Tab-separated table of C-alpha atoms and ligand atoms in Angstrom:
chain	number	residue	atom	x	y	z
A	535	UNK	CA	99.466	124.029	65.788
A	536	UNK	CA	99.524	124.021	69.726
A	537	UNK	CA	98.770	120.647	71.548
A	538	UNK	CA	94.890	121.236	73.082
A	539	UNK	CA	93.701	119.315	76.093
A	540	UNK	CA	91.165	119.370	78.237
A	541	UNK	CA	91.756	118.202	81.465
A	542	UNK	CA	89.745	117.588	84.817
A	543	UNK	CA	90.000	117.462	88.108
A	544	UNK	CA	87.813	116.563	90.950
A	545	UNK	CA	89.690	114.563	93.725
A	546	UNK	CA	87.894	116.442	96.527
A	547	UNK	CA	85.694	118.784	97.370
A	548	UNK	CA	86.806	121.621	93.783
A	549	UNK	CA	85.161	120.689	90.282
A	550	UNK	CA	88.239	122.171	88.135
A	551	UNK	CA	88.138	122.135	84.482
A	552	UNK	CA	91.217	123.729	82.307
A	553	UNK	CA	91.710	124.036	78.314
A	554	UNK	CA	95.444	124.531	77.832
A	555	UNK	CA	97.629	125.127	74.319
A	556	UNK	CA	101.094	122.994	75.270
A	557	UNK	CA	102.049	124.569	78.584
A	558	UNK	CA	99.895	127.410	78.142
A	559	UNK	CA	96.854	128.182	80.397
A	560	UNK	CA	93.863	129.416	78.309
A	561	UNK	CA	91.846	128.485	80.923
A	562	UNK	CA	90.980	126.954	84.474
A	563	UNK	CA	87.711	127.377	86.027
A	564	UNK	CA	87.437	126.060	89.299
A	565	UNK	CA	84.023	125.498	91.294
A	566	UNK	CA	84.428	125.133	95.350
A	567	UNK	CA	81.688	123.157	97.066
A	568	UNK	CA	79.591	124.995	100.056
A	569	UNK	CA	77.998	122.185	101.057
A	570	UNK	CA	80.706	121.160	103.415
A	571	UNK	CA	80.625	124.347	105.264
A	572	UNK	CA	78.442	123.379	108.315
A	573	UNK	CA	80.688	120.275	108.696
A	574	UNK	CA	83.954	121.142	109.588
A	575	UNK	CA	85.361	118.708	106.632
A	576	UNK	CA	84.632	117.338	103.639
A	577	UNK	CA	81.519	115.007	103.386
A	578	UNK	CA	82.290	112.952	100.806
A	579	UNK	CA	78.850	111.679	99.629
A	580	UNK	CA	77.486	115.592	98.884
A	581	UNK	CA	81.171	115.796	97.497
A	582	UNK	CA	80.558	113.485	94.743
A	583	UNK	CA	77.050	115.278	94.259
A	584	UNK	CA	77.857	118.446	93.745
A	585	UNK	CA	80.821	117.290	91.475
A	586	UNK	CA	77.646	116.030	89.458
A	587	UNK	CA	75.711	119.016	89.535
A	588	UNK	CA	79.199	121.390	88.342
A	589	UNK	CA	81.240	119.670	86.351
A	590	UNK	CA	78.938	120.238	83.004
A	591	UNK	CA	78.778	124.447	83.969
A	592	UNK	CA	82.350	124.079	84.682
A	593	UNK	CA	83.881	122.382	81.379
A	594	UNK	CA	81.252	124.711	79.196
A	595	UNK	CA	83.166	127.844	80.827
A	596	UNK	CA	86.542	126.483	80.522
A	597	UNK	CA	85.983	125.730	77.092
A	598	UNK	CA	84.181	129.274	76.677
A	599	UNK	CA	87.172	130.835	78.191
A	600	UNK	CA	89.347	129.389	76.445
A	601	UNK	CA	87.208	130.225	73.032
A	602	UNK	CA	87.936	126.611	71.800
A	603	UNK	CA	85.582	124.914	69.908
A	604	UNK	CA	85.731	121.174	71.564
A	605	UNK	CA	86.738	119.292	67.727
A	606	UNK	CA	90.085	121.304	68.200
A	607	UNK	CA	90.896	119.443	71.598
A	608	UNK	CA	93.723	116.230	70.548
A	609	UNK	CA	93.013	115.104	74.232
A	610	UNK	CA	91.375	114.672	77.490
A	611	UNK	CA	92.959	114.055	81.161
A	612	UNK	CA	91.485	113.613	83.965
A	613	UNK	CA	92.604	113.313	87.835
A	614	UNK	CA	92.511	109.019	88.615
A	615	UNK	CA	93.700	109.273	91.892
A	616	UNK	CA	94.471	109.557	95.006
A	617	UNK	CA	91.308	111.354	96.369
A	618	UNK	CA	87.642	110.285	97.315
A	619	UNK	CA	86.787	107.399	95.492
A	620	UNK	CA	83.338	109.041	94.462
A	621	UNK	CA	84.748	112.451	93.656
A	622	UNK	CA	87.098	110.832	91.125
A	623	UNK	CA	84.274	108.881	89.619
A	624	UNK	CA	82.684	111.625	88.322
A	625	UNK	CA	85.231	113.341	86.607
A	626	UNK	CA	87.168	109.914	85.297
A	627	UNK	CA	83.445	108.977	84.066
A	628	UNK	CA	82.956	112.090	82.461
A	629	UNK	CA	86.130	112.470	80.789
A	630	UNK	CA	86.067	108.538	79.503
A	631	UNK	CA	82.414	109.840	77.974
A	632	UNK	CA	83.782	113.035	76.595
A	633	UNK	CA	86.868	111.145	74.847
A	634	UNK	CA	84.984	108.957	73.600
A	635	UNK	CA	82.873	110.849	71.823
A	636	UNK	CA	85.219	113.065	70.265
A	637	UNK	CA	87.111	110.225	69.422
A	638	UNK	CA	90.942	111.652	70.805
A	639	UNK	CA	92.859	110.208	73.925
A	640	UNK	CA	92.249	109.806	77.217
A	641	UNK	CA	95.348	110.488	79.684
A	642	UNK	CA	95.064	109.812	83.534
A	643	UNK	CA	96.884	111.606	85.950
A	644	UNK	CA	98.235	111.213	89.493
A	645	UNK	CA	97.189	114.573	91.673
A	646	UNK	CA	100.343	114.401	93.402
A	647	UNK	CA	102.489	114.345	90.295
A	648	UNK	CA	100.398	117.458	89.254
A	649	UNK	CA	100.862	119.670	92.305
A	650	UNK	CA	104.545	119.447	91.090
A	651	UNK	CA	104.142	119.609	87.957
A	652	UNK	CA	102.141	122.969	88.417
A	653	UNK	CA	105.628	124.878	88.410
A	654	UNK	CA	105.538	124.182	84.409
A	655	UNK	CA	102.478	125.884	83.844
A	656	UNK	CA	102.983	129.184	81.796
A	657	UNK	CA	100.026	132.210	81.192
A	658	UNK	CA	99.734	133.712	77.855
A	659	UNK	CA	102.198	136.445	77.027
A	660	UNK	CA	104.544	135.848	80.159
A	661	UNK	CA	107.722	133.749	80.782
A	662	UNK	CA	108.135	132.239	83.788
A	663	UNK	CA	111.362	130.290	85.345
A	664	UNK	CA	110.768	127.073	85.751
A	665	UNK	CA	112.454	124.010	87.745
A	666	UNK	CA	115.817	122.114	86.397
A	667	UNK	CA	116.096	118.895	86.862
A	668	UNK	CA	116.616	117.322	89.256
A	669	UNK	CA	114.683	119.438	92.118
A	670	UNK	CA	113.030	119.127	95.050
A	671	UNK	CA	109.482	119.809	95.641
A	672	UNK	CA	107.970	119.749	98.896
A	673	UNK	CA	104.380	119.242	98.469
A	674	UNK	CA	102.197	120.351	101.530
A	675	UNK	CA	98.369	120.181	100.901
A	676	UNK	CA	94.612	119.208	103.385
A	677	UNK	CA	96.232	115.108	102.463
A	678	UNK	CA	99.865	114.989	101.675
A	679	UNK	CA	102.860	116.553	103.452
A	680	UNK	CA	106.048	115.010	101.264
A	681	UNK	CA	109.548	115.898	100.065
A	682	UNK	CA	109.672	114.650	96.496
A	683	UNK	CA	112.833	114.343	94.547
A	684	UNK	CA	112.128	115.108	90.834
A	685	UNK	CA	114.264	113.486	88.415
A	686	UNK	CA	112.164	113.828	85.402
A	687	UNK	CA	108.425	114.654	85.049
A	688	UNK	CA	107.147	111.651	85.980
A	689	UNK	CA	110.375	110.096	87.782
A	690	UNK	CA	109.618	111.235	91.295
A	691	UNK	CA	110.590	109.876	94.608
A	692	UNK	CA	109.411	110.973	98.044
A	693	UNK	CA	111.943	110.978	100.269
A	694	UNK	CA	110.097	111.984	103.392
A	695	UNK	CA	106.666	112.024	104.431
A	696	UNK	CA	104.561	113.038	107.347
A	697	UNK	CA	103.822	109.558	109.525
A	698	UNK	CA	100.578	110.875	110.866
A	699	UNK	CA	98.549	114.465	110.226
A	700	UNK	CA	99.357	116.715	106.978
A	701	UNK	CA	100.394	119.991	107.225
A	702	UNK	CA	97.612	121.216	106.105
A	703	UNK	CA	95.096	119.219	108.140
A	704	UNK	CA	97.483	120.606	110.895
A	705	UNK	CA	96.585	124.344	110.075
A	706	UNK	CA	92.721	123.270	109.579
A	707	UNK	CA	92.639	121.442	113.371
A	708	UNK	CA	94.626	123.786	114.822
A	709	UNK	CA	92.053	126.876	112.893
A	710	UNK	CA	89.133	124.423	114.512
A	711	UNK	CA	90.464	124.354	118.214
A	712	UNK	CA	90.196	128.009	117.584
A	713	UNK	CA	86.935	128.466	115.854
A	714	UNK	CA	87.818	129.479	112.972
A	715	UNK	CA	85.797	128.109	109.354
A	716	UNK	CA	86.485	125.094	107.530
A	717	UNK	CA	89.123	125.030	105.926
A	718	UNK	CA	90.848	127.095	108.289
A	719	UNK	CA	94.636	127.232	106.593
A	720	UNK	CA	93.960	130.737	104.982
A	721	UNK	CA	91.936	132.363	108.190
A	722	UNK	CA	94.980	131.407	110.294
A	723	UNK	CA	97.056	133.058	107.350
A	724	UNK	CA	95.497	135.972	107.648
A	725	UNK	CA	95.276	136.025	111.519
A	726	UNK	CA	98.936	135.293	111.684
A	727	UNK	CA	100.046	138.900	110.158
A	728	UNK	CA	98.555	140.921	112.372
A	729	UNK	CA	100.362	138.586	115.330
A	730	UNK	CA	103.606	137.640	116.775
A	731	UNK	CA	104.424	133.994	117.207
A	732	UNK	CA	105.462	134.550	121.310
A	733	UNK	CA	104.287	130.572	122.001
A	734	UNK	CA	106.183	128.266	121.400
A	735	UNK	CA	105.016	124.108	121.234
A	736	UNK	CA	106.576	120.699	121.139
A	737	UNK	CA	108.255	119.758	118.306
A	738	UNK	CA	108.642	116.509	116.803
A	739	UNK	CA	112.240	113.923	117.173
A	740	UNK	CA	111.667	111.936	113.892
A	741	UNK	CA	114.686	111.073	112.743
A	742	UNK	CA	115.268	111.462	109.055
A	743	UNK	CA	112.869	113.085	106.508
A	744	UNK	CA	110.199	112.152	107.578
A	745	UNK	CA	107.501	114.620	109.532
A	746	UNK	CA	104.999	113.964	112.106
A	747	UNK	CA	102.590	116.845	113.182
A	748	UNK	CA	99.913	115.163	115.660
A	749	UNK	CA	102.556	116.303	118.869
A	750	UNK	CA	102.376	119.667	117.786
A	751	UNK	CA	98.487	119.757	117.551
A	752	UNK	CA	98.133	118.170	120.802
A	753	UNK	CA	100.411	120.454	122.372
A	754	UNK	CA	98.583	123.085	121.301
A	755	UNK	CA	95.333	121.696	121.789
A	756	UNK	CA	96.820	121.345	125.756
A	757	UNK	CA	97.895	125.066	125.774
A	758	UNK	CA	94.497	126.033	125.167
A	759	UNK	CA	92.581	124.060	127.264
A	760	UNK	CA	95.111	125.227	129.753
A	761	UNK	CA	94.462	129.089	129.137
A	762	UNK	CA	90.927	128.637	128.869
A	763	UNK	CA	90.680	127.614	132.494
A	764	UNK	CA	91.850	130.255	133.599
A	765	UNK	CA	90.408	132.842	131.236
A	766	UNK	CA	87.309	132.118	129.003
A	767	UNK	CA	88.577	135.286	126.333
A	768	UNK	CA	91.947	134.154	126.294
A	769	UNK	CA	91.464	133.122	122.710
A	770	UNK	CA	89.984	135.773	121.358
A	771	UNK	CA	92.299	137.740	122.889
A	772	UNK	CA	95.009	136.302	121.850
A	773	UNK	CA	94.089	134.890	118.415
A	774	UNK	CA	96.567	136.489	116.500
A	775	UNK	CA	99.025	135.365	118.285
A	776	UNK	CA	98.114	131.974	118.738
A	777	UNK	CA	97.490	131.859	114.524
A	778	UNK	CA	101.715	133.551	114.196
A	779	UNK	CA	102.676	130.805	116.740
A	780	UNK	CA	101.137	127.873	115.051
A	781	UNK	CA	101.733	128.851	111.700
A	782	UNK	CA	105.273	129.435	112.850
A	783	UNK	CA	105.522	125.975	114.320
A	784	UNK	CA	104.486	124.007	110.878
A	785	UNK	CA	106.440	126.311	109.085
A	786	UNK	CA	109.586	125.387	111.264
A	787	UNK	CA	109.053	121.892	111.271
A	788	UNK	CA	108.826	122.438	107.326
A	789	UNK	CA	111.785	123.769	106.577
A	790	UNK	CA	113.765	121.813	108.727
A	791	UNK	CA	113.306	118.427	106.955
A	792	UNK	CA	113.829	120.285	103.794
A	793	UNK	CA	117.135	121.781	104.301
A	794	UNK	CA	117.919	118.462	105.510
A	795	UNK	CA	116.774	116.845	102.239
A	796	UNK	CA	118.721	119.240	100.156
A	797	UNK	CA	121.517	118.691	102.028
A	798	UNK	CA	121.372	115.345	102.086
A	799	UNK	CA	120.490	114.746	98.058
A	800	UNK	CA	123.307	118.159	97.542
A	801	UNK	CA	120.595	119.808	95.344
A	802	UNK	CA	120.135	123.597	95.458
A	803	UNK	CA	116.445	123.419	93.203
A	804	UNK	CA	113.773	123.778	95.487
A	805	UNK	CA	109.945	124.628	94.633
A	806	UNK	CA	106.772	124.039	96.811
A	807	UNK	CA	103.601	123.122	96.351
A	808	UNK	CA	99.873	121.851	97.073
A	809	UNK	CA	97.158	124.200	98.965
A	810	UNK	CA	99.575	124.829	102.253
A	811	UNK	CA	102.338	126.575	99.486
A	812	UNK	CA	99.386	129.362	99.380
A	813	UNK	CA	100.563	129.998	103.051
A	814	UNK	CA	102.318	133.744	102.810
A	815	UNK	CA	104.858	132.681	106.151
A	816	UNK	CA	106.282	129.473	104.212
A	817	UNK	CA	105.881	131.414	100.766
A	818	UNK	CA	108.637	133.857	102.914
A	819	UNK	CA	110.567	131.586	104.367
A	820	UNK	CA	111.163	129.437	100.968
A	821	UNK	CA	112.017	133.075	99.486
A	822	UNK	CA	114.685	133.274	102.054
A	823	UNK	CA	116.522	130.141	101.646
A	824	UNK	CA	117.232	131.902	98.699
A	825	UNK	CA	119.138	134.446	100.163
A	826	UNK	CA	120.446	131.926	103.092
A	827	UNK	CA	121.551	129.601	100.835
A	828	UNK	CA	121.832	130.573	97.620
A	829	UNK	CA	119.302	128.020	96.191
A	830	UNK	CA	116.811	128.634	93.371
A	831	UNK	CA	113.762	128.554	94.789
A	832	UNK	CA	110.038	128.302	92.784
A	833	UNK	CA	106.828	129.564	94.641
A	834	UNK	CA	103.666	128.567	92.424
A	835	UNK	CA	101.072	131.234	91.885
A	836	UNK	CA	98.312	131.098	94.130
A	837	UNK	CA	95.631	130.145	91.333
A	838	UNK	CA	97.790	127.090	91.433
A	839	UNK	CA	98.385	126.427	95.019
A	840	UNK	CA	94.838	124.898	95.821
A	841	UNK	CA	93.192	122.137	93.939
A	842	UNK	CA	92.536	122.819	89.961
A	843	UNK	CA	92.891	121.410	86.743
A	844	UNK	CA	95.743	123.384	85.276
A	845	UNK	CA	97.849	121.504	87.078
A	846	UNK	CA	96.046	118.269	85.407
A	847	UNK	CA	96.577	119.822	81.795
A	848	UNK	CA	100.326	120.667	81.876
A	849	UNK	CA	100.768	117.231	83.225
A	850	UNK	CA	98.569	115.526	80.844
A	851	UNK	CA	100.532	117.495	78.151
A	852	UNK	CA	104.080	115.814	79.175
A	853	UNK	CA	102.366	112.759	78.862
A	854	UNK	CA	100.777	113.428	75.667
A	855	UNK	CA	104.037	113.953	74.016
A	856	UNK	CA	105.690	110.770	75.452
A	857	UNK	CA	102.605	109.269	73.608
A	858	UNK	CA	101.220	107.487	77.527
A	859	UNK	CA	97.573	107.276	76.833
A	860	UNK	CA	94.584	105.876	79.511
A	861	UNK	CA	92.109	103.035	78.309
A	862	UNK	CA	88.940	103.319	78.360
A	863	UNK	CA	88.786	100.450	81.404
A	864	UNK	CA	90.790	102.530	83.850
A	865	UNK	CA	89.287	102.872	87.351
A	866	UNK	CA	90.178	105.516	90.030
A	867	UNK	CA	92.314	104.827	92.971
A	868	UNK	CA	92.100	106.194	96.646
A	869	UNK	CA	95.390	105.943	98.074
A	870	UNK	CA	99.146	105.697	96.234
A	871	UNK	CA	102.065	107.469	96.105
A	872	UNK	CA	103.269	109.550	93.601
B	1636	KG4	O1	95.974	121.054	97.744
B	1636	KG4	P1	94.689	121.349	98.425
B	1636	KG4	O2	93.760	122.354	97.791
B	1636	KG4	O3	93.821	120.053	98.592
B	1636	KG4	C1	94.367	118.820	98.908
B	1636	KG4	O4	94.818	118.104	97.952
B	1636	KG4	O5	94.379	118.524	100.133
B	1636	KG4	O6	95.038	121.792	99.920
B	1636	KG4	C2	94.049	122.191	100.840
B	1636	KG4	C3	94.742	122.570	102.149
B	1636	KG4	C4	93.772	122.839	103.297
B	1636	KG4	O7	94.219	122.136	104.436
B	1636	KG4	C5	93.870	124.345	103.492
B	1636	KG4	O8	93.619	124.771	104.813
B	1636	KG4	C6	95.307	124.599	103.107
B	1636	KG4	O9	95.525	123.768	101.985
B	1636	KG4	N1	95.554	126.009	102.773
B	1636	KG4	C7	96.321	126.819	103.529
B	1636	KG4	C8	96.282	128.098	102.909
B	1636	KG4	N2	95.485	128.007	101.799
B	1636	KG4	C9	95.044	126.707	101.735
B	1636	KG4	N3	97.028	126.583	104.639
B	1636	KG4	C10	97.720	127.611	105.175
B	1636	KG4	N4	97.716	128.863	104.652
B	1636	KG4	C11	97.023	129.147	103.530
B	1636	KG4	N5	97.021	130.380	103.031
B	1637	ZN	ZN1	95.679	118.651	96.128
């Protein structure tokens, strides 16, 4: 019989529940908040609330999905950290209640290790390629902009790491300065086809592997204010250029360090992940350092791009096998590596 697990995740602003058999997704259900909408970022107080008010619906459908009865399920794994403090109460709290009851293990996992760890996830009926050992992964999500060197599934290393915005919170301020909706990543996406990146910004001198992203949002935030003297519509004019340009400009940045890094560790694995891998200009450009370079390159599927739980479950499953189980005194953290 399959390993079952249900696992949860709620270290921002989704309510994700998954049921999984081994590797295998049956199911992953993920609820996005609204609330946050009218903000222009997450609020982390209606965060926590609405994780409240979903995360029952939400584990009822991913167990419904998955048509397993809850006595079948040999574990439960939740997200412990990092995230906001009071989003990761609710669905460590739930998941300590939930094992409890049903009497199986409890497994915590780290959301960074997860995003990685998504490239293991397989649907029913389909095979897909996944990472060798060792690989690099660079993880690009709204928090985290990192190059981590895999050695195992949970030996990890980051090697470089952004010093001040994340990619993603890049894309989102940039999508702001140009008044696009919260979170603006996938409007500046979509902008970006339809445009040709003719601008061209100030890139960062950090030495190493590190990245640093707040130069390049201030120099755009300059170009702007610039234009906009002179012509009120030069924005909306221009805004699919503007989104090709800045998208190109992250992406560049991206790719840069991680070329170095694979040069520098002489691996030719590379996968990417977190809510920015969702971006279709770095999905291409990762698809091209295959034919550049010869590497092996992994793209996750988009389902598993953003924030869920499946990413929780395969993890938790890893860790089910090495026998690394949670206590029932474990608290969420905020910040930590990987
Ligand atoms: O991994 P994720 O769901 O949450 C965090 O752990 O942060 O990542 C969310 C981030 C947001 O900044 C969002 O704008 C960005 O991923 N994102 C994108 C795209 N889809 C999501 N950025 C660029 N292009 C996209 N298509
Ligand atoms: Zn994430």
């Amino acid at each position: 019989m399959p390993v079952y697990i249900l696992a949860i995740e709620s270290s921002c602003d989704d309510t994700s529940a998954a049921v999984f058999a081994d590797t295998t997704m049956l199911s992953n259900i993920v609820a996005n908040q609204q609330v946050h909408k009218d903000f222009g970022g997450v609020v982390p107080e209606l965060a926590s609330r609405a994780h409240q008010q979903n995360i029952i619906p939400v584990i009822s459908k991913a167990l419904a999905t998955a048509k397993i009865d809850k006595k079948l399920l040999q574990a439960v794994a939740f997200t412990r950290g990092p995230g906001l403090l009071g989003s990761l109460l609710v669905g460590t709290s739930f998941a300590k209640a939930f094992a409890m009851g049903l009497d199986i293990p409890l497994i915590e996992i780290n959301h960074l290790q997860a995003h990685v760890l998504a490239h293991f996830i397989q649907d029913i009926g389909q095979t897909r390629d996944v990472p060798k050992f060792p690989f690099l992964c660079l993880t690009v999500s709204g928090g985290h902009t990192q190059i981590v060197l895999v050695r195992d599934y949970f030996d990890m290393e980051i090697t470089g790491q952004t010093i001040d915005d994340a990619a993603g919170e890049t894309f989102d301020k940039a999508a702001k300065i140009l008044g696009l909706p919260y979170p603006g990543g996938p409007f500046v996406d979509k902008n970006a086809k339809t445009g040709k990146p003719v601008f061209t910004f100030a890139k960062p001198l950090i030495p190493g592997l590190n990245f640093s992203f707040s130069g390049l949002k201030t120099s755009f935030l300059y170009f702007l204010r610039d234009k906009l003297k002179e012509d009120q519509a030069y924005i909306e004019q221009n805004m699919d250029d503007l989104c090709a340009s800045i998208q190109k400009s992250i992406i560049d940045i991206l790719i840069d360090k991680l070329l170095k890094a694979a040069k520098k560790y002489n691996i030719n694995e590379i996968a990417i992940a977190g809510g920015v891998s969702a971006n279709s200009g770095l999905r291409d450009a990762i698809m091209n350092l295959r034919k550049s370079h010869g590497y092996n390159v992994y793209i996750p599927q988009l389902q598993y791009t953003t924030d869920n739980a499946a990413m929780i479950a395969v993890a938790a499953y890893f860790k089910f096998l090495n026998g690394d189980f949670a206590n029932q005194s474990m608290a969420p953290y905020s910040r930590g590596g990987i």
